[in-house]
mmCIF file of C-alpha atoms in Angstrom:
data_model
loop_
_atom_site.group_PDB
_atom_site.id
_atom_site.type_symbol
_atom_site.label_atom_id
_atom_site.label_comp_id
_atom_site.label_asym_id
_atom_site.label_seq_id
_atom_site.Cartn_x
_atom_site.Cartn_y
_atom_site.Cartn_z
ATOM 1 C CA MET A 261 105.854 128.362 63.287
ATOM 2 C CA ILE A 262 106.521 132.517 64.485
ATOM 3 C CA VAL A 263 102.585 133.122 63.972
ATOM 4 C CA ASN A 264 101.595 129.910 65.859
ATOM 5 C CA LEU A 265 103.628 131.125 68.776
ATOM 6 C CA PHE A 266 101.980 134.548 68.147
ATOM 7 C CA PHE A 267 99.178 133.631 68.037
ATOM 8 C CA TYR A 268 99.509 131.724 71.928
ATOM 9 C CA PHE A 269 101.020 134.881 72.723
ATOM 10 C CA PHE A 270 98.162 137.327 71.925
ATOM 11 C CA SER A 271 95.484 134.396 73.166
ATOM 12 C CA PHE A 272 97.723 134.333 76.367
ATOM 13 C CA ILE A 273 98.186 138.318 76.737
ATOM 14 C CA LEU A 274 93.796 137.829 76.052
ATOM 15 C CA ILE A 275 92.792 136.190 78.998
ATOM 16 C CA VAL A 276 95.233 138.220 81.261
ATOM 17 C CA SER A 277 93.527 141.250 80.231
ATOM 18 C CA ALA A 278 90.554 140.396 80.525
ATOM 19 C CA LEU A 279 90.557 138.990 83.372
ATOM 20 C CA MET A 280 91.950 141.866 84.881
ATOM 21 C CA THR A 281 89.782 143.931 84.069
ATOM 22 C CA ILE A 282 87.565 141.931 85.804
ATOM 23 C CA LEU A 283 89.060 141.816 88.906
ATOM 24 C CA SER A 284 90.889 145.148 89.167
ATOM 25 C CA GLN A 285 90.256 147.561 91.961
ATOM 26 C CA ASN A 286 90.803 151.292 90.391
ATOM 27 C CA SER A 287 87.901 151.854 87.069
ATOM 28 C CA ILE A 288 90.599 153.308 85.319
ATOM 29 C CA TYR A 289 93.241 150.687 85.391
ATOM 30 C CA SER A 290 90.042 148.691 84.513
ATOM 31 C CA VAL A 291 89.121 150.560 80.808
ATOM 32 C CA LEU A 292 93.321 150.725 80.529
ATOM 33 C CA PHE A 293 93.180 146.390 80.747
ATOM 34 C CA LEU A 294 89.834 147.016 78.666
ATOM 35 C CA VAL A 295 91.378 148.637 75.847
ATOM 36 C CA LEU A 296 94.766 145.993 75.806
ATOM 37 C CA SER A 297 91.991 143.240 75.565
ATOM 38 C CA PHE A 298 90.492 144.713 72.398
ATOM 39 C CA VAL A 299 93.892 145.227 70.655
ATOM 40 C CA SER A 300 95.467 141.890 71.571
ATOM 41 C CA SER A 301 91.871 140.062 70.160
ATOM 42 C CA SER A 302 92.225 142.050 67.267
ATOM 43 C CA SER A 303 96.167 141.415 66.253
ATOM 44 C CA ILE A 304 94.614 137.822 66.948
ATOM 45 C CA LEU A 305 91.433 138.379 64.099
ATOM 46 C CA PHE A 306 94.954 139.869 61.859
ATOM 47 C CA LEU A 307 96.505 136.667 62.734
ATOM 48 C CA LEU A 308 93.910 134.839 61.083
ATOM 49 C CA GLU A 309 94.382 137.151 58.158
ATOM 50 C CA CYS A 310 91.105 138.952 58.247
ATOM 51 C CA GLU A 311 92.352 142.724 58.101
ATOM 52 C CA TYR A 312 89.028 144.227 57.964
ATOM 53 C CA ILE A 313 87.065 142.991 61.182
ATOM 54 C CA SER A 314 90.382 143.701 63.038
ATOM 55 C CA LEU A 315 90.864 147.263 61.679
ATOM 56 C CA ILE A 316 87.493 147.445 62.628
ATOM 57 C CA PHE A 317 87.698 146.355 65.782
ATOM 58 C CA ILE A 318 90.688 149.060 66.729
ATOM 59 C CA ILE A 319 88.260 151.587 65.237
ATOM 60 C CA ILE A 320 85.342 150.899 66.961
ATOM 61 C CA TYR A 321 86.150 149.506 70.123
ATOM 62 C CA VAL A 322 89.702 151.138 70.894
ATOM 63 C CA GLY A 323 88.202 154.560 69.159
ATOM 64 C CA ALA A 324 84.682 154.660 70.577
ATOM 65 C CA ILE A 325 84.391 152.367 73.237
ATOM 66 C CA ALA A 326 86.678 152.083 75.208
ATOM 67 C CA VAL A 327 87.070 156.517 74.729
ATOM 68 C CA LEU A 328 83.621 156.553 76.097
ATOM 69 C CA PHE A 329 84.778 155.255 79.347
ATOM 70 C CA LEU A 330 87.246 156.322 79.834
ATOM 71 C CA PHE A 331 85.692 160.124 80.304
ATOM 72 C CA VAL A 332 82.560 158.596 82.329
ATOM 73 C CA VAL A 333 85.660 157.453 84.534
ATOM 74 C CA MET A 334 87.372 160.963 84.727
ATOM 75 C CA MET A 335 83.732 162.819 85.026
ATOM 76 C CA LEU A 336 82.364 160.258 88.252
ATOM 77 C CA ASP A 337 85.921 160.878 90.294
ATOM 78 C CA VAL A 338 84.817 157.827 91.992
ATOM 79 C CA LYS A 339 86.123 156.902 94.740
ATOM 80 C CA THR A 340 88.525 153.870 94.604
ATOM 81 C CA VAL A 341 88.823 152.628 97.799
ATOM 82 C CA TYR A 342 86.792 149.319 98.415
ATOM 83 C CA LEU A 343 86.883 146.035 100.750
ATOM 84 C CA ALA A 344 87.978 143.109 99.051
ATOM 85 C CA LYS A 345 86.041 141.256 101.825
ATOM 86 C CA ASP A 346 82.899 143.341 100.083
ATOM 87 C CA SER A 347 84.637 141.458 96.525
ATOM 88 C CA LEU A 348 85.062 138.294 97.704
ATOM 89 C CA LYS A 349 81.618 137.647 99.204
ATOM 90 C CA TYR A 350 79.950 136.054 95.845
ATOM 91 C CA PHE A 351 83.078 134.344 94.903
ATOM 92 C CA PRO A 352 82.701 130.590 95.832
ATOM 93 C CA PHE A 353 78.678 130.860 94.006
ATOM 94 C CA GLY A 354 80.217 132.791 91.015
ATOM 95 C CA SER A 355 83.053 130.957 90.599
ATOM 96 C CA PHE A 356 81.012 128.001 90.571
ATOM 97 C CA ILE A 357 78.438 128.555 88.478
ATOM 98 C CA GLY A 358 81.645 129.724 85.707
ATOM 99 C CA ILE A 359 83.497 126.444 86.776
ATOM 100 C CA VAL A 360 80.227 124.724 85.428
ATOM 101 C CA PHE A 361 79.526 126.216 82.216
ATOM 102 C CA LEU A 362 84.126 125.912 81.814
ATOM 103 C CA ILE A 363 83.667 122.354 81.895
ATOM 104 C CA GLU A 364 80.534 121.860 79.803
ATOM 105 C CA ILE A 365 81.482 123.545 77.100
ATOM 106 C CA ALA A 366 85.456 121.701 77.010
ATOM 107 C CA LEU A 367 83.955 118.522 77.515
ATOM 108 C CA ILE A 368 81.329 119.207 74.434
ATOM 109 C CA ILE A 369 84.364 121.351 72.177
ATOM 110 C CA PRO A 370 86.626 118.401 72.097
ATOM 111 C CA THR A 371 84.000 115.336 70.542
ATOM 112 C CA THR A 372 81.862 117.767 68.307
ATOM 113 C CA PHE A 373 84.510 119.052 66.374
ATOM 114 C CA GLU A 374 86.413 115.182 65.734
ATOM 115 C CA SER A 375 85.589 113.620 62.356
ATOM 116 C CA ALA A 376 87.436 111.314 60.831
ATOM 117 C CA ASN A 377 89.530 113.322 58.322
ATOM 118 C CA PRO A 378 93.031 113.672 58.897
ATOM 119 C CA TYR A 379 93.315 116.843 57.932
ATOM 120 C CA ASN A 380 90.590 118.269 60.862
ATOM 121 C CA VAL A 381 93.779 119.269 62.661
ATOM 122 C CA SER A 382 94.617 122.243 60.602
ATOM 123 C CA PHE A 383 92.482 125.018 60.898
ATOM 124 C CA LEU A 384 92.032 126.104 57.434
ATOM 125 C CA TRP A 385 91.229 122.740 56.522
ATOM 126 C CA ASN A 386 87.848 124.209 54.562
ATOM 127 C CA CYS A 387 90.469 126.743 51.934
ATOM 128 C CA TYR A 388 91.878 125.888 49.492
ATOM 129 C CA PHE A 389 93.699 127.521 47.036
ATOM 130 C CA ASP A 390 91.590 128.612 43.543
ATOM 131 C CA TRP A 391 94.010 130.531 41.527
ATOM 132 C CA PHE A 392 90.559 132.067 39.528
ATOM 133 C CA ASN A 393 89.655 133.211 42.702
ATOM 134 C CA LYS A 394 93.375 133.836 42.977
ATOM 135 C CA LEU A 395 94.001 135.621 39.961
ATOM 136 C CA ASP A 396 90.833 137.962 39.899
ATOM 137 C CA TYR A 397 89.609 138.290 43.032
ATOM 138 C CA PHE A 398 87.108 139.940 45.265
ATOM 139 C CA THR A 399 89.266 141.900 48.158
ATOM 140 C CA GLU A 400 87.388 141.655 51.183
ATOM 141 C CA VAL A 401 85.424 144.663 52.069
ATOM 142 C CA MET A 402 84.323 143.979 48.489
ATOM 143 C CA SER A 403 82.680 140.775 49.531
ATOM 144 C CA ILE A 404 80.833 142.512 52.589
ATOM 145 C CA GLY A 405 79.980 145.003 50.954
ATOM 146 C CA HIS A 406 78.392 142.498 48.052
ATOM 147 C CA LEU A 407 76.444 140.719 50.563
ATOM 148 C CA LEU A 408 75.611 143.874 53.187
ATOM 149 C CA TYR A 409 74.040 145.555 50.759
ATOM 150 C CA THR A 410 71.684 143.205 48.607
ATOM 151 C CA ASP A 411 70.660 139.790 50.741
ATOM 152 C CA TYR A 412 70.735 142.167 54.242
ATOM 153 C CA ILE A 413 69.945 145.475 53.679
ATOM 154 C CA ILE A 414 67.026 145.880 56.110
ATOM 155 C CA GLN A 415 69.247 144.241 58.620
ATOM 156 C CA PHE A 416 71.496 147.168 57.467
ATOM 157 C CA LEU A 417 68.776 149.973 57.578
ATOM 158 C CA LEU A 418 67.660 148.638 61.162
ATOM 159 C CA SER A 419 71.323 149.469 62.300
ATOM 160 C CA GLY A 420 71.636 152.584 61.021
ATOM 161 C CA ASN A 421 68.103 153.189 63.271
ATOM 162 C CA ILE A 422 69.347 152.087 66.514
ATOM 163 C CA LEU A 423 72.591 154.097 65.767
ATOM 164 C CA LEU A 424 69.973 157.173 65.489
ATOM 165 C CA LEU A 425 68.857 156.138 68.316
ATOM 166 C CA ALA A 426 72.189 155.534 70.545
ATOM 167 C CA THR A 427 73.139 158.935 69.151
ATOM 168 C CA VAL A 428 69.483 160.859 69.875
ATOM 169 C CA GLY A 429 68.780 158.746 73.503
ATOM 170 C CA PRO A 430 71.878 160.054 75.136
ATOM 171 C CA VAL A 431 72.146 163.529 73.866
ATOM 172 C CA THR A 432 67.874 163.925 75.775
ATOM 173 C CA LEU A 433 68.663 161.297 78.630
ATOM 174 C CA VAL A 434 71.991 163.553 79.709
ATOM 175 C CA LEU A 435 70.595 166.804 78.641
ATOM 176 C CA ILE A 436 70.104 168.999 81.718
ATOM 177 C CA ARG A 437 66.049 170.329 82.260
ATOM 178 C CA SER A 438 65.166 173.386 83.173
ATOM 179 C CA THR A 439 63.323 172.161 86.281
ATOM 180 C CA LYS A 440 59.467 173.705 85.963
ATOM 181 C CA PRO A 441 58.929 176.008 89.060
ATOM 182 C CA THR A 442 57.853 174.337 92.348
ATOM 183 C CA LYS A 443 54.529 175.371 93.885
ATOM 184 C CA THR A 444 55.593 176.755 96.942
ATOM 185 C CA GLN A 445 52.969 179.398 98.781
ATOM 186 C CA VAL A 446 53.431 183.253 98.243
ATOM 187 C CA THR A 447 53.059 184.364 102.268
ATOM 188 C CA PHE A 448 51.254 187.549 101.907
ATOM 189 C CA LYS A 449 48.426 185.965 99.615
ATOM 190 C CA GLN A 450 47.793 182.491 102.077
ATOM 191 C CA LEU A 451 47.891 185.590 104.634
ATOM 192 C CA SER A 452 45.783 187.608 103.368
ATOM 193 C CA ARG A 453 42.859 184.806 102.774
ATOM 194 C CA THR A 454 39.808 184.851 105.164
ATOM 195 C CA TYR A 455 37.001 182.637 105.111
ATOM 196 C CA SER A 456 35.089 185.612 103.835
ATOM 197 C CA SER A 457 36.341 186.028 101.036
ATOM 198 C CA VAL A 458 37.465 182.484 99.933
ATOM 199 C CA LEU A 459 33.866 180.310 100.759
ATOM 200 C CA HIS A 460 31.125 181.573 97.238
ATOM 201 C CA ILE A 461 27.973 180.067 97.712
ATOM 202 C CA MET B 259 99.732 130.257 57.631
ATOM 203 C CA ILE B 260 98.123 129.128 60.848
ATOM 204 C CA ILE B 261 98.546 125.412 61.808
ATOM 205 C CA LEU B 262 95.897 125.806 64.805
ATOM 206 C CA ASN B 263 93.163 123.492 66.133
ATOM 207 C CA LEU B 264 90.147 125.413 66.010
ATOM 208 C CA ASN B 265 89.322 123.976 69.359
ATOM 209 C CA TYR B 266 92.335 125.836 71.190
ATOM 210 C CA ILE B 267 90.472 129.146 69.691
ATOM 211 C CA LEU B 268 86.882 127.479 70.691
ATOM 212 C CA ASN B 269 88.497 127.553 74.319
ATOM 213 C CA ILE B 270 90.044 130.638 74.107
ATOM 214 C CA VAL B 271 86.656 132.238 73.264
ATOM 215 C CA ILE B 272 84.723 130.701 75.940
ATOM 216 C CA THR B 273 86.970 131.213 77.909
ATOM 217 C CA LEU B 274 87.033 135.253 77.559
ATOM 218 C CA PHE B 275 83.324 134.856 77.666
ATOM 219 C CA LEU B 276 83.080 132.725 80.559
ATOM 220 C CA ILE B 277 85.588 135.441 82.616
ATOM 221 C CA GLY B 278 82.891 138.466 81.383
ATOM 222 C CA VAL B 279 80.108 136.290 83.460
ATOM 223 C CA LEU B 280 81.799 136.098 86.035
ATOM 224 C CA GLY B 281 82.531 139.811 86.274
ATOM 225 C CA LEU B 282 78.410 140.388 85.981
ATOM 226 C CA VAL B 283 78.439 137.863 88.586
ATOM 227 C CA LEU B 284 81.353 138.162 90.888
ATOM 228 C CA ASN B 285 80.693 142.347 90.559
ATOM 229 C CA ARG B 286 79.729 143.532 93.422
ATOM 230 C CA LYS B 287 80.947 147.701 93.838
ATOM 231 C CA ASN B 288 79.930 149.586 90.435
ATOM 232 C CA ILE B 289 77.848 149.310 87.404
ATOM 233 C CA LEU B 290 81.287 150.456 85.273
ATOM 234 C CA ILE B 291 82.655 147.110 85.752
ATOM 235 C CA THR B 292 79.821 145.548 85.049
ATOM 236 C CA LEU B 293 79.225 147.313 81.069
ATOM 237 C CA MET B 294 82.879 146.305 80.521
ATOM 238 C CA SER B 295 81.958 142.716 81.754
ATOM 239 C CA ILE B 296 79.673 142.794 78.795
ATOM 240 C CA GLU B 297 81.472 144.792 76.406
ATOM 241 C CA LEU B 298 84.113 141.675 76.905
ATOM 242 C CA MET B 299 81.075 138.517 76.494
ATOM 243 C CA LEU B 300 80.410 140.832 73.289
ATOM 244 C CA LEU B 301 83.549 140.424 72.724
ATOM 245 C CA ALA B 302 84.392 136.650 72.277
ATOM 246 C CA ILE B 303 80.777 136.449 70.968
ATOM 247 C CA ASN B 304 82.765 138.241 67.911
ATOM 248 C CA LEU B 305 85.702 136.171 68.172
ATOM 249 C CA ASN B 306 83.214 133.476 67.881
ATOM 250 C CA PHE B 307 81.851 134.019 64.713
ATOM 251 C CA VAL B 308 84.944 135.825 62.798
ATOM 252 C CA VAL B 309 86.624 132.450 63.793
ATOM 253 C CA PHE B 310 83.574 130.247 62.340
ATOM 254 C CA SER B 311 83.488 132.537 59.439
ATOM 255 C CA ILE B 312 87.671 131.764 58.594
ATOM 256 C CA TYR B 313 86.829 128.172 59.023
ATOM 257 C CA LEU B 314 83.579 127.245 56.913
ATOM 258 C CA ASP B 315 84.851 130.287 54.605
ATOM 259 C CA ASP B 316 81.645 131.930 54.585
ATOM 260 C CA ILE B 317 81.131 135.213 54.873
ATOM 261 C CA THR B 318 78.060 135.463 56.189
ATOM 262 C CA GLY B 319 79.649 136.035 60.126
ATOM 263 C CA TYR B 320 81.323 138.765 58.907
ATOM 264 C CA VAL B 321 78.277 141.167 58.195
ATOM 265 C CA PHE B 322 76.534 139.558 61.833
ATOM 266 C CA VAL B 323 80.097 141.101 63.352
ATOM 267 C CA LEU B 324 79.578 144.399 62.136
ATOM 268 C CA PHE B 325 75.764 144.074 63.253
ATOM 269 C CA ILE B 326 77.064 142.865 66.769
ATOM 270 C CA LEU B 327 79.718 145.612 66.530
ATOM 271 C CA THR B 328 77.004 148.447 66.654
ATOM 272 C CA ILE B 329 74.526 147.126 69.184
ATOM 273 C CA ALA B 330 78.003 147.295 70.788
ATOM 274 C CA ALA B 331 78.323 151.196 70.501
ATOM 275 C CA ALA B 332 74.675 151.584 71.084
ATOM 276 C CA GLU B 333 74.794 149.579 73.979
ATOM 277 C CA SER B 334 78.128 151.261 75.690
ATOM 278 C CA ALA B 335 76.285 154.268 74.734
ATOM 279 C CA ILE B 336 73.450 154.322 76.400
ATOM 280 C CA GLY B 337 74.179 152.789 79.340
ATOM 281 C CA LEU B 338 77.079 154.686 80.153
ATOM 282 C CA ALA B 339 74.290 158.088 79.555
ATOM 283 C CA ILE B 340 72.106 156.078 82.632
ATOM 284 C CA LEU B 341 75.047 155.274 84.379
ATOM 285 C CA THR B 342 75.598 159.743 83.869
ATOM 286 C CA ILE B 343 72.109 160.455 85.081
ATOM 287 C CA TYR B 344 72.247 157.767 88.301
ATOM 288 C CA TYR B 345 75.595 159.255 89.524
ATOM 289 C CA ARG B 346 74.603 162.936 88.768
ATOM 290 C CA LEU B 347 71.390 161.938 91.446
ATOM 291 C CA LYS B 348 72.133 159.782 93.764
ATOM 292 C CA HIS B 349 76.141 160.734 94.295
ATOM 293 C CA THR B 350 77.254 156.888 93.872
ATOM 294 C CA ILE B 351 77.229 154.438 91.260
ATOM 295 C CA ARG B 352 77.788 151.118 93.574
ATOM 296 C CA ILE B 353 75.723 148.510 92.923
ATOM 297 C CA ASP B 354 74.366 147.333 96.471
ATOM 298 C CA LYS B 355 72.904 151.190 97.262
ATOM 299 C CA ILE B 356 71.207 150.918 93.882
ATOM 300 C CA LYS B 357 67.907 149.027 95.913
ATOM 301 C CA ASN B 358 66.729 152.385 96.288
ATOM 302 C CA ILE B 359 65.893 153.146 93.189
ATOM 303 C CA LYS B 360 62.559 152.104 93.057
ATOM 304 C CA SER B 361 59.643 154.547 93.287
#
């Protein structure tokens, strides 16, 4: 099917752009590959038919986080000439750890999610058509709102507080404070001190 | 409608997460790439939540995706602010020069 081909295509782009994010020497290319991986993951979610989350991914990841990274890259003006030898110093150790974890997970996953059900092969085997729900249905945003504002209200308020902290914190961090006047000697006052005028017993 | 196996999507997600971990381990150049690989790991976690939320036909995963998005945005904002201050003080963002930071 064409949707499966799209899925393979976007997952390939996702993996390749994530690899290029951590491998590229220039920071600007790295940020742009990060944006590409965000967009491709968002289109994967679009293929899985959860539109709200995928649009939220585009808005928050590309619109907020990646633009923040681009601002910082533009502002810092980092020199991009680094030796490749220096970055390959930890390559055997890191690739060893990564390959060990990858083999473990790849051995775990096919044995865990396998069952005797022959319809297990399809991804959407838990979903079934309920025609009452098809006729009188909640949209996705409505059901998320029902869940978010009733069961998870404390977590919702906490995440609002975290966002407030993330708004106030960088402003107070980055503010250039007027530095206190440093303690220096006033020369004529220092020279005019004599032994008799200082000691009072 | 997608006729994919769940294992394929989970392997994609795990590979993405491990690329983020490799970015944390391999990268000795600048802190910016480190923050980006943390973002990649959070993206993999989000994809995992959404995939299982569709697979189990349960909407709770979406709510946690929203919370993780909040945490990711806050983390990147505070991290980039700290990075800006560090660059203003030291004029470099190399990781191997960061051992001079302890007072």
